[in-house]
Short mmCIF file of C-alpha atoms in Angstrom, two decimals:
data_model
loop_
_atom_site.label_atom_id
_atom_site.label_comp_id
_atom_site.label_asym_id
_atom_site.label_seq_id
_atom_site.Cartn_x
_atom_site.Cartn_y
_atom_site.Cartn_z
CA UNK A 1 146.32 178.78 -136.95
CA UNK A 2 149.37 180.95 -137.02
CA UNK A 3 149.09 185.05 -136.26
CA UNK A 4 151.36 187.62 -136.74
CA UNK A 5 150.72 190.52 -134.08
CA UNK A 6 152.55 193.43 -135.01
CA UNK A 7 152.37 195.64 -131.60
CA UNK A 8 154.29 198.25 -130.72
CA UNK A 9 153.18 198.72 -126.45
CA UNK A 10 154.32 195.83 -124.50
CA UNK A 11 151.90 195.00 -122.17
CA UNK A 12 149.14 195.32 -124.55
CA UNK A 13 151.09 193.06 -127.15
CA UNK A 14 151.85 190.34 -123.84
CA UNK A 15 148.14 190.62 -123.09
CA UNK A 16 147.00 189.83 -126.57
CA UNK A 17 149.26 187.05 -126.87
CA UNK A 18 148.03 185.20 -123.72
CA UNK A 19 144.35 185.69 -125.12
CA UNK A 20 145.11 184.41 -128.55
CA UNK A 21 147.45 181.29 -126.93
CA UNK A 22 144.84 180.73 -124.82
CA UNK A 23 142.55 180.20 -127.85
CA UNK A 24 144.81 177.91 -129.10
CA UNK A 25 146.42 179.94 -131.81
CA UNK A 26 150.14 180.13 -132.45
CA UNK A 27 151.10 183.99 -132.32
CA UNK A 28 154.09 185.70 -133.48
CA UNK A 29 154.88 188.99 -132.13
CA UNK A 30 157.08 191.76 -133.33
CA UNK A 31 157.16 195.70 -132.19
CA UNK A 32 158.14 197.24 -135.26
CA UNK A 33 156.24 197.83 -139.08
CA UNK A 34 159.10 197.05 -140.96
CA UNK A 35 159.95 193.77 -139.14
CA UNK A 36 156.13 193.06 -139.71
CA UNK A 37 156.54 193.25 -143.37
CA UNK A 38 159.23 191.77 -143.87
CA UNK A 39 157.71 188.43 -141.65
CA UNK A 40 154.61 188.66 -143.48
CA UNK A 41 156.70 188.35 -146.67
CA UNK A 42 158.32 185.58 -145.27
CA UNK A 43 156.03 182.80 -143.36
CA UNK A 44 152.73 181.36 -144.01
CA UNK A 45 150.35 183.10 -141.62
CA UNK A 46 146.69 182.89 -141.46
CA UNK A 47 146.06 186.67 -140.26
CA UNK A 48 148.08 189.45 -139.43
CA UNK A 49 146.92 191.39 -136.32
CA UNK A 50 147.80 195.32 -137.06
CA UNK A 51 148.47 197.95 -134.18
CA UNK A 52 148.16 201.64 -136.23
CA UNK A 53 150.79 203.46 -134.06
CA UNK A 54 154.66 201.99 -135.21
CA UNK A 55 157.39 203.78 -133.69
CA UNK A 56 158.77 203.47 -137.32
CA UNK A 57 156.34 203.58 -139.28
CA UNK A 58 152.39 204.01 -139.22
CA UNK A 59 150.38 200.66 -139.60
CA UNK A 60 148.31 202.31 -142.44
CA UNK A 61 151.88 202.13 -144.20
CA UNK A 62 152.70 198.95 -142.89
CA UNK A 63 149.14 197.82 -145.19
CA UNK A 64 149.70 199.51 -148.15
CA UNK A 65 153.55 198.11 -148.28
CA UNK A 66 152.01 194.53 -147.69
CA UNK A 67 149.55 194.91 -150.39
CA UNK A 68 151.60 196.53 -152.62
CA UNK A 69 153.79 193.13 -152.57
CA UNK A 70 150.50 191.24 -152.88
CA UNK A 71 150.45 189.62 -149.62
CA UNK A 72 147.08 188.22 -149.50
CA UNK A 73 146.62 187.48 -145.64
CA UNK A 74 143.79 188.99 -144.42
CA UNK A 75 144.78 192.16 -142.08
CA UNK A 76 142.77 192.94 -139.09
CA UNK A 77 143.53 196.87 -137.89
CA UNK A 78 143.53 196.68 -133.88
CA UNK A 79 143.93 200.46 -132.88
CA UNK A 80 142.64 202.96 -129.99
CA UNK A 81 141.71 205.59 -133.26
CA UNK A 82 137.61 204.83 -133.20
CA UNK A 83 137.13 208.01 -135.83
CA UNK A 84 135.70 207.06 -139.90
CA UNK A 85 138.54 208.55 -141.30
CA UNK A 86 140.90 206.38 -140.31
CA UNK A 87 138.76 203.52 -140.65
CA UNK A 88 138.00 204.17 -143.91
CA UNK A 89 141.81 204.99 -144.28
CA UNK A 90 142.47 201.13 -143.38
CA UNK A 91 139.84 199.65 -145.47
CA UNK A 92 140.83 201.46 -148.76
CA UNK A 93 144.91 199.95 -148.06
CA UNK A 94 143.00 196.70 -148.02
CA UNK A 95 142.33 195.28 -144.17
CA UNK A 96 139.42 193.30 -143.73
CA UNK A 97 138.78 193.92 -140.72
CA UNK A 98 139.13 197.21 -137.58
CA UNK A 99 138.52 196.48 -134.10
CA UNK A 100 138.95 199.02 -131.90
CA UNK A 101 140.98 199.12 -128.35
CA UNK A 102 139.91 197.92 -125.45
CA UNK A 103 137.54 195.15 -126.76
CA UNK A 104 136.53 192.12 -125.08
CA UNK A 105 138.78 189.53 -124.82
CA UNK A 106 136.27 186.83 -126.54
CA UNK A 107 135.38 189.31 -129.19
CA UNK A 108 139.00 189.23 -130.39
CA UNK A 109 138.96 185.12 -131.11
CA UNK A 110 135.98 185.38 -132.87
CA UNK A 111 136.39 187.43 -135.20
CA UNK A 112 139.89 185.99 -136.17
CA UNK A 113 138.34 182.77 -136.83
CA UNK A 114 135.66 184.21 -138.54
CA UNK A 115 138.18 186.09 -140.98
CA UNK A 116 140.78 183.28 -141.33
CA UNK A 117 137.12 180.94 -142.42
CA UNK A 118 136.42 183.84 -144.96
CA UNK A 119 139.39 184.06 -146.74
CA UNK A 120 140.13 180.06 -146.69
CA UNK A 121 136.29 179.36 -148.91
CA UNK A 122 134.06 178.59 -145.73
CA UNK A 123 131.10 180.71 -144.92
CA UNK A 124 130.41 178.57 -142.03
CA UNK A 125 132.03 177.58 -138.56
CA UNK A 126 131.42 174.05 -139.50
CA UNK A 127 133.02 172.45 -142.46
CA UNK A 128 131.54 168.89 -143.74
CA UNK A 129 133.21 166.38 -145.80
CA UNK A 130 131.89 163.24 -146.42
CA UNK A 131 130.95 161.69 -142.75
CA UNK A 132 133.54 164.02 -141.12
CA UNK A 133 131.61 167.22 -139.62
CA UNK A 134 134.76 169.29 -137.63
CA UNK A 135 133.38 172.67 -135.93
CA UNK A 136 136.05 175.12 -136.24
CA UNK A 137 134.35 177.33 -133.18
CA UNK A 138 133.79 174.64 -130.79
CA UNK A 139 136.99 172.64 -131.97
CA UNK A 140 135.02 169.61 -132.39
CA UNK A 141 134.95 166.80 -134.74
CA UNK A 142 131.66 164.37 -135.37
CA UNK A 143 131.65 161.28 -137.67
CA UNK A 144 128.10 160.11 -138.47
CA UNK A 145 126.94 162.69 -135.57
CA UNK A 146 128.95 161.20 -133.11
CA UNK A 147 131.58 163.08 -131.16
CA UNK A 148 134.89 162.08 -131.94
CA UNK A 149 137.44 162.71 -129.26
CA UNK A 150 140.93 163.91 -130.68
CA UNK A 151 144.02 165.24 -129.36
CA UNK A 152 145.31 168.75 -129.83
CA UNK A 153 147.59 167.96 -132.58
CA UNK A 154 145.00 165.20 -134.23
CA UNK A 155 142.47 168.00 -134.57
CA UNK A 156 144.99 170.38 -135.46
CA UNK A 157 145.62 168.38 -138.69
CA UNK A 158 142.37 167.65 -139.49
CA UNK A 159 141.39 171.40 -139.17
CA UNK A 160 144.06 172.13 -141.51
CA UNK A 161 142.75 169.25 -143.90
CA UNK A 162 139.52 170.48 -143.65
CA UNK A 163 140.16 174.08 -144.13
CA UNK A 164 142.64 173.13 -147.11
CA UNK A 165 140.44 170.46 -148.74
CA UNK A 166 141.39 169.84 -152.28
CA UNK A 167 144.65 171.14 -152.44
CA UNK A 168 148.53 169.22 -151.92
CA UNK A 169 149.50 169.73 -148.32
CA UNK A 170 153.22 169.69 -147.86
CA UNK A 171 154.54 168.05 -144.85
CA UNK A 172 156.31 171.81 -143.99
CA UNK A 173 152.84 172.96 -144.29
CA UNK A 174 151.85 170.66 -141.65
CA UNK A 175 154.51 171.49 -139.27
CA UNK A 176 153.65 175.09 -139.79
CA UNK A 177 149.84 174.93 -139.07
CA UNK A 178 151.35 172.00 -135.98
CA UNK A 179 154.07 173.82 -134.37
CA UNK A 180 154.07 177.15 -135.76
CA UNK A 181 158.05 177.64 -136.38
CA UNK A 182 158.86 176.71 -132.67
CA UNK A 183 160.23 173.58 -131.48
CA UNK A 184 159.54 172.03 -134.82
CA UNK A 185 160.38 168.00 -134.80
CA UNK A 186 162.04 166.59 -137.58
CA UNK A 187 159.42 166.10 -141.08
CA UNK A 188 159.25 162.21 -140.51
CA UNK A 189 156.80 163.40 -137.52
CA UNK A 190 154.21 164.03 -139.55
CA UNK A 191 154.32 160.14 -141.13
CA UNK A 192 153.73 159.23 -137.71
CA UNK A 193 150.68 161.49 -137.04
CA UNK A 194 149.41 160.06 -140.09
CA UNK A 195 149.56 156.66 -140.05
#
């Protein structure tokens, strides 16, 4: 799953990454609103991560430009402001979710996954299709109730099949959702992952 963490502070922006990379989530950071946008506008990603204080911009401005050019990822407001009115400030320029700074670093994980499940259809952390049960939490995949073991990129795919069933995958969209823009093989990959 590809995130786009829009942080302003350094270390809290290096510490987040690790977290998230450690989950096994391909992040993309960038210190600045307007280089946010304009990413967001650009790539694929499965949930933008929003700091509220930009040094050019404020984040709440950073959501309603998004919006306004009807990017659809979901938004999740990560600030140090606990007070309503910015909270409510955040929800009404359409995020879907506000954590507040510090947090614990397994809260953070959770709740992206939780979001990205939302906003893909599934109400559940476990997504069934025909035989094939794969838990998105536990990263697991079952056939017939037996554990299946896969590699990282094997269960990377069939997450993305799973959380994309009945729509055309493109084989870019697979090298997204496999490599996340970075080190990206050639397309003709993917024909070997799948057969």
């Amino acid at each position: 799953m590809r995130i786009l963490l829009v942080e302003d502070d350094p270390t809290t922006s290096r510490s987040i990454e690790l977290m998230l990379t450690h989950a096994n989530l391909n992040v993309f950071c960038t210190d600045l609103g307007e280089d946010g946008i304009d990413l967001a506008k650009l790539y694929d990603y499965d949930l933008i991560l929003l700091d509220l204080n930009l040094p050019d911009m404020s984040g709440h401005e950073v959501l309603r430009q998004l919006r306004l050019a009807r990017v659809e990822t979901p938004i999740l407001i990560l600030s140090g402001a606990d007070d309503t009115d910015s909270k409510l400030k955040g929800f009404g320029f359409g995020a879907d979710d506000y954590m507040t700074k510090p947090f614990h670093r397994e809260e953070l994980p959770a709740r992206i996954h939780a979001i990205i499940r939302r906003s893909k259809g599934h109400s559940q952390s476990v997504i069934r299709t025909g035989r094939i049960c794969v838990n998105l939490d536990a990263k697991s995949v079952e056939v017939d109730g037996k554990t299946v073991h896969l590699t990282g990129k094997e269960y990377q795919m069939l997450e993305l099949l799973s959380l994309r069933k009945g729509t055309t995958l493109t084989k870019e969209m697979f090298l997204n959702h496999l490599y996340g823009g970075m080190d990206e093989p050639e397309l003709k990959i993917i024909d070997v992952f799948i057969c």
